[in-house]
N, CA and C of each residue as an Amber inpcrd file, in Angstrom:
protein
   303
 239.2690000 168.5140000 -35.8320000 240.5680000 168.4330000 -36.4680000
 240.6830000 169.5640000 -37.4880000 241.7600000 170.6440000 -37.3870000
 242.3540000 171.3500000 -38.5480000 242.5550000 171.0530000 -39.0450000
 242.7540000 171.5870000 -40.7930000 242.7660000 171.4830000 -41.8940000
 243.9430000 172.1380000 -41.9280000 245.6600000 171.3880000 -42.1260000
 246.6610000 171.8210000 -42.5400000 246.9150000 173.2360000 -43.5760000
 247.8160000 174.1920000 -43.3190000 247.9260000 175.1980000 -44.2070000
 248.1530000 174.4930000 -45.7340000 247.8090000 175.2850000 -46.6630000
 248.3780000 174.4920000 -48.0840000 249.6770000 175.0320000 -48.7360000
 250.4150000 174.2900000 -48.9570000 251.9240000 174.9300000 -49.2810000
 252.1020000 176.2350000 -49.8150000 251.0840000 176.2600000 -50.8320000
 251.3890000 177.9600000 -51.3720000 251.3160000 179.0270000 -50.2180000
 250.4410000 178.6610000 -49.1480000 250.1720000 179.7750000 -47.8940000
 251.2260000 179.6750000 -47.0440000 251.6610000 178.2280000 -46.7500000
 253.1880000 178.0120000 -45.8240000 254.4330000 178.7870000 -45.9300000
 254.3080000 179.0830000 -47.5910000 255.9430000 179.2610000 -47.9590000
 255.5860000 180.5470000 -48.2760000 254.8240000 181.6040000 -48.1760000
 254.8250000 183.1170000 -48.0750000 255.0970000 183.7560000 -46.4990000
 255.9320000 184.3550000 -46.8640000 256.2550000 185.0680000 -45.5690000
 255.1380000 185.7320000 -44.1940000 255.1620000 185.7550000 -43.3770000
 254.0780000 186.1140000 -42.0390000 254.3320000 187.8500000 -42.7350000
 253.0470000 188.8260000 -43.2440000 253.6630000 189.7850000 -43.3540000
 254.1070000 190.9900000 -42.6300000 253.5770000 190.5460000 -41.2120000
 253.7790000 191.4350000 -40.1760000 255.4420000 191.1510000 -39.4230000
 255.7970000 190.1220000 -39.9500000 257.2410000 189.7290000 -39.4630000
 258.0670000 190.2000000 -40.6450000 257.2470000 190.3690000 -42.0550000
 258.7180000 190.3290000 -42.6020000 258.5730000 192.0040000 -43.0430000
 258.3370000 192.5810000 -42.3050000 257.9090000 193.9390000 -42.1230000
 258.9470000 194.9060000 -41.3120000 259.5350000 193.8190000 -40.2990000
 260.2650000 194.2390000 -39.4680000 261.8000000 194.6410000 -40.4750000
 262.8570000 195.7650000 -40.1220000 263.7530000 196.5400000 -40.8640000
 263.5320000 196.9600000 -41.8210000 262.1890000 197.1480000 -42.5380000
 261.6270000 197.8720000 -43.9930000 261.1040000 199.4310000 -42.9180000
 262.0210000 200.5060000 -43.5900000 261.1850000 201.8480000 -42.6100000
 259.8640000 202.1780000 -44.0600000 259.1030000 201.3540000 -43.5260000
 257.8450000 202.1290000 -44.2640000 257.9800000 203.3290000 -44.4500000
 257.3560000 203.7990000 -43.1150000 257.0420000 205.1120000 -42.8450000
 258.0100000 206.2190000 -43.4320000 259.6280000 205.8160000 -43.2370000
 260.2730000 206.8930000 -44.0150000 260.3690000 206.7080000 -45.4160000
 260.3020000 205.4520000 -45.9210000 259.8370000 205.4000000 -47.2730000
 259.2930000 206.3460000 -47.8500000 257.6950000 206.5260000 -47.3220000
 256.6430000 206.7930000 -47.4180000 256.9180000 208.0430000 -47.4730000
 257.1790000 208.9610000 -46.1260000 257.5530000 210.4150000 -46.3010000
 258.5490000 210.6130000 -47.1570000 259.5730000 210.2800000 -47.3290000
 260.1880000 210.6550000 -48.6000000 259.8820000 210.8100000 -50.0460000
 259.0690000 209.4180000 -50.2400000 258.4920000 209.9850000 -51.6070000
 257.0170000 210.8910000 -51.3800000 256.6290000 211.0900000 -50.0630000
 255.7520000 211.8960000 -50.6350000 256.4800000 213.1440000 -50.4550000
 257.3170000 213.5760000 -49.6420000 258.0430000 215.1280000 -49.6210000
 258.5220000 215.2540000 -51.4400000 258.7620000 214.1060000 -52.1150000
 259.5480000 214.4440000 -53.3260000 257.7730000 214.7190000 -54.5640000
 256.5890000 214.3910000 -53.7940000 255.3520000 214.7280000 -54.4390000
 254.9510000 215.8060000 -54.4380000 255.2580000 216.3680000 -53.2230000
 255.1580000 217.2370000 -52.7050000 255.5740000 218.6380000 -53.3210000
 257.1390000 218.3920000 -54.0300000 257.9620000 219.4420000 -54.4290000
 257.8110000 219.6340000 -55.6280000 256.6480000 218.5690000 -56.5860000
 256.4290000 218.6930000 -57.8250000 256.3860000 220.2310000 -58.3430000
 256.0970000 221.2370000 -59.3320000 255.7340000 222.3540000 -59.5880000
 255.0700000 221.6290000 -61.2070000 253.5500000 221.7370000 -61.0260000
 252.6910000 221.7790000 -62.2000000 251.9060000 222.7420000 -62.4100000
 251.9560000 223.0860000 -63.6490000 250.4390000 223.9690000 -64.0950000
 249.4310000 223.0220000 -64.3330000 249.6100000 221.6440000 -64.6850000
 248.3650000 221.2550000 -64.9670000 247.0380000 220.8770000 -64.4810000
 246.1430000 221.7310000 -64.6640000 244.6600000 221.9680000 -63.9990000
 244.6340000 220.3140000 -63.9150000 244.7650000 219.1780000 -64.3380000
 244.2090000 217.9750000 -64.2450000 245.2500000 217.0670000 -62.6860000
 246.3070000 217.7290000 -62.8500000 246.7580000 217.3250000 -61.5460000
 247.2490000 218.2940000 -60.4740000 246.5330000 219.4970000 -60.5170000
 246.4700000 220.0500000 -59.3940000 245.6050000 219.5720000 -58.1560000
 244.5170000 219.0630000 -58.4000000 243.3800000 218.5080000 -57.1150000
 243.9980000 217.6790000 -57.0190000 245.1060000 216.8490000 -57.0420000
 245.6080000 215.8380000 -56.6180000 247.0270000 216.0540000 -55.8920000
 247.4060000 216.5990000 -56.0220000 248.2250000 217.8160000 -55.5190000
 247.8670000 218.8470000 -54.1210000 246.6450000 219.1250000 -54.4670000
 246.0330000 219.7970000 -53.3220000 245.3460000 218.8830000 -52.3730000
 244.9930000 217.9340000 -52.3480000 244.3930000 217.2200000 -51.7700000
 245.7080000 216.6340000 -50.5920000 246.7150000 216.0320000 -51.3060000
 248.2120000 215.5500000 -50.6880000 248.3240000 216.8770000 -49.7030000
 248.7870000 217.7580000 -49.8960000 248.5410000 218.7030000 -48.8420000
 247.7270000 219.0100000 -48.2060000 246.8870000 219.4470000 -48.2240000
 245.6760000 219.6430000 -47.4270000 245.9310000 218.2110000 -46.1840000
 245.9400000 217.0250000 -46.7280000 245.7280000 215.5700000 -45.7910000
 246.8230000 215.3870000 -44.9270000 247.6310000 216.1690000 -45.6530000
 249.0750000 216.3600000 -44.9370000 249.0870000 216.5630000 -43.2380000
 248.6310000 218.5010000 -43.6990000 249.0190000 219.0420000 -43.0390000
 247.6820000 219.4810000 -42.0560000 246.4070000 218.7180000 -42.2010000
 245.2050000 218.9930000 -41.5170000 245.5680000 218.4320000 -39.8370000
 244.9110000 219.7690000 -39.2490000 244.8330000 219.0410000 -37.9460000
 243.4560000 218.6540000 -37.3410000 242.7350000 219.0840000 -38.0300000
 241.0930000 218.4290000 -37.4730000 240.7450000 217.8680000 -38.6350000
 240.0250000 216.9980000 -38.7170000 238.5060000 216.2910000 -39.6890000
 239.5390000 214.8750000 -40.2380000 239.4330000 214.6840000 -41.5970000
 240.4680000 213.5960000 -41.7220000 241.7820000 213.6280000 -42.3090000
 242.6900000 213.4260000 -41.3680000 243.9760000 212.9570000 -41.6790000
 244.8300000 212.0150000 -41.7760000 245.3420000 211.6320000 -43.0170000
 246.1160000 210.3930000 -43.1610000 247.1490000 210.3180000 -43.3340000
 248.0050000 209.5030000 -42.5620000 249.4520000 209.2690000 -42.5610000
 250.2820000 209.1650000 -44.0060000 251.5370000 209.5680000 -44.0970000
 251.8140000 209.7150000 -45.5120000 251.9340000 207.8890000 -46.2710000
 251.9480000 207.1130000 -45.7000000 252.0010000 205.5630000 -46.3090000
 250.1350000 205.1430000 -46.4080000 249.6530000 205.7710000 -45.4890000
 247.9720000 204.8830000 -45.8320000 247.8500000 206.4680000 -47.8190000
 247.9980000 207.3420000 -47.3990000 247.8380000 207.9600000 -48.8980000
 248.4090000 208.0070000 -49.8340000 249.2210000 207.4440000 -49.8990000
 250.0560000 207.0080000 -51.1030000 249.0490000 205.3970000 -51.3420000
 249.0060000 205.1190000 -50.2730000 248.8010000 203.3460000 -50.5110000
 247.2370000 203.7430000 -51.3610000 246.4090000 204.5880000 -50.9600000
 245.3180000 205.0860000 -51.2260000 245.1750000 205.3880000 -52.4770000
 246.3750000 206.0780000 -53.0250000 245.8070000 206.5310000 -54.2450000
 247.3000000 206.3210000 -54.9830000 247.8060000 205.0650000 -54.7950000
 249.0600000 204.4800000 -55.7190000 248.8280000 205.0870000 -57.3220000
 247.7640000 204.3780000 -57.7290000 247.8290000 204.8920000 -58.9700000
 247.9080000 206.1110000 -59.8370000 247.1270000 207.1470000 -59.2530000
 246.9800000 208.4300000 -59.9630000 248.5820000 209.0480000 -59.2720000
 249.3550000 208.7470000 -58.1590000 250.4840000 208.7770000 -57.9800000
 251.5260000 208.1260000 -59.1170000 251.4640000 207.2810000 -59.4930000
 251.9320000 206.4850000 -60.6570000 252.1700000 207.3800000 -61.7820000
 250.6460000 207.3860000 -61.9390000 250.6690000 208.7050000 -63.5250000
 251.0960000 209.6730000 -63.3560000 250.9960000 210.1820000 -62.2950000
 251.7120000 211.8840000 -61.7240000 253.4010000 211.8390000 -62.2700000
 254.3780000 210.5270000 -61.3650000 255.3730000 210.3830000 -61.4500000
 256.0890000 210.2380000 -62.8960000 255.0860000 209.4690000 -63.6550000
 255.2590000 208.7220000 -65.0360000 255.2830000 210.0030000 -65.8050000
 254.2420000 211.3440000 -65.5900000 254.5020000 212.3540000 -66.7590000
 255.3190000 213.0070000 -66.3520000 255.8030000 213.0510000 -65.5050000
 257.3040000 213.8400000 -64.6840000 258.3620000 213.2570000 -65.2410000
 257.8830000 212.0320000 -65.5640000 259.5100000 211.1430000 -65.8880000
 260.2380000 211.1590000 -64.9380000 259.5380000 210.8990000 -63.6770000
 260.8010000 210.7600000 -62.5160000 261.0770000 209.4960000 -62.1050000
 261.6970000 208.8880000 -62.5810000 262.1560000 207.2250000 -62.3200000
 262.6790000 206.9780000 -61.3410000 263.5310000 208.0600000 -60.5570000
 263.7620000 207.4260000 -59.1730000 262.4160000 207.4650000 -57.8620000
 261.5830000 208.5080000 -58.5460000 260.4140000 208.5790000 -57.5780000
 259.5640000 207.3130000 -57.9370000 259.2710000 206.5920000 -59.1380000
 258.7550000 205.5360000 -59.8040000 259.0220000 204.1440000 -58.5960000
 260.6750000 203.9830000 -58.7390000 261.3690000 202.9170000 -57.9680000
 260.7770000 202.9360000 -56.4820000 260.4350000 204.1310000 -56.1950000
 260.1030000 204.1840000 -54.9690000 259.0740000 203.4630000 -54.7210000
 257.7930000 204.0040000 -55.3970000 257.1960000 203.6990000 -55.1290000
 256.5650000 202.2400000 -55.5180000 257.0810000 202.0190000 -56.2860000
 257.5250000 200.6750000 -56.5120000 257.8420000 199.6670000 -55.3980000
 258.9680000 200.4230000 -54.6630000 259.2460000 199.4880000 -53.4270000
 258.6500000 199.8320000 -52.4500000 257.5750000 200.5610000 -52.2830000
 256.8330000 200.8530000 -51.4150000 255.4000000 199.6810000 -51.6610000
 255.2220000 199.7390000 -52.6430000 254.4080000 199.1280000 -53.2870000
 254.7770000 197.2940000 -53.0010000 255.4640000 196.9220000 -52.8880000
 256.0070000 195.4170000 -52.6830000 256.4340000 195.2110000 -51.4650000
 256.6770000 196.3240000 -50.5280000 256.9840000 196.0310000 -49.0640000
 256.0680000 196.1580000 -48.1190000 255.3570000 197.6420000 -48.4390000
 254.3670000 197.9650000 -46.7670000 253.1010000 198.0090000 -47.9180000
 252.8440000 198.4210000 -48.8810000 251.0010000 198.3830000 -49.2460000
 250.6880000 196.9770000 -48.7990000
């Protein structure tokens, strides 16, 4: 005999169903094309910067789709956006962050 789901698990959504009409993926490329277009001097977020490209645009060794690297490195993305003061790139990822991570 199974052991019934427990209500808190019942009443959260299946997340592979409620996945369906969220475009991740263009989510995803959009805010990273808008990461992308940053222009910094600062030596502390350039390797982070270079790295986003490089993963981008590699065609041999490892490459990751623009939603698994964002999802990857949300945070130092966070701080990037936060000293930019770009709040609509913030929201984004924000709702990237509550829909497909």
């Amino acid at each position: 005999m199974s052991t019934p789901p427990s209500p808190c698990c019942a009443a959260q959504p299946d997340r592979y169903v409620s996945f369906k009409g969220i475009d991740c993926d263009g989510n995803a490329r959009r805010l990273m094309d808008t990461l992308l277009r940053l222009r910094s001097d600062d030596p502390d977020e350039q390797p982070l910067l270079k790295l986003f490209k490089e993963r981008r645009a590699a065609t041999t060794g490892v490459r990751c789709d623009d939603l698994l690297l964002l999802a990857s490195f949300v945070n130092p993305v966070r701080e990037l956006f936060e000293r930019h003061h770009d709040q609509e790139a913030l929201d984004l990822l924000e709702q990237l962050e509550e829909q497909c991570f």
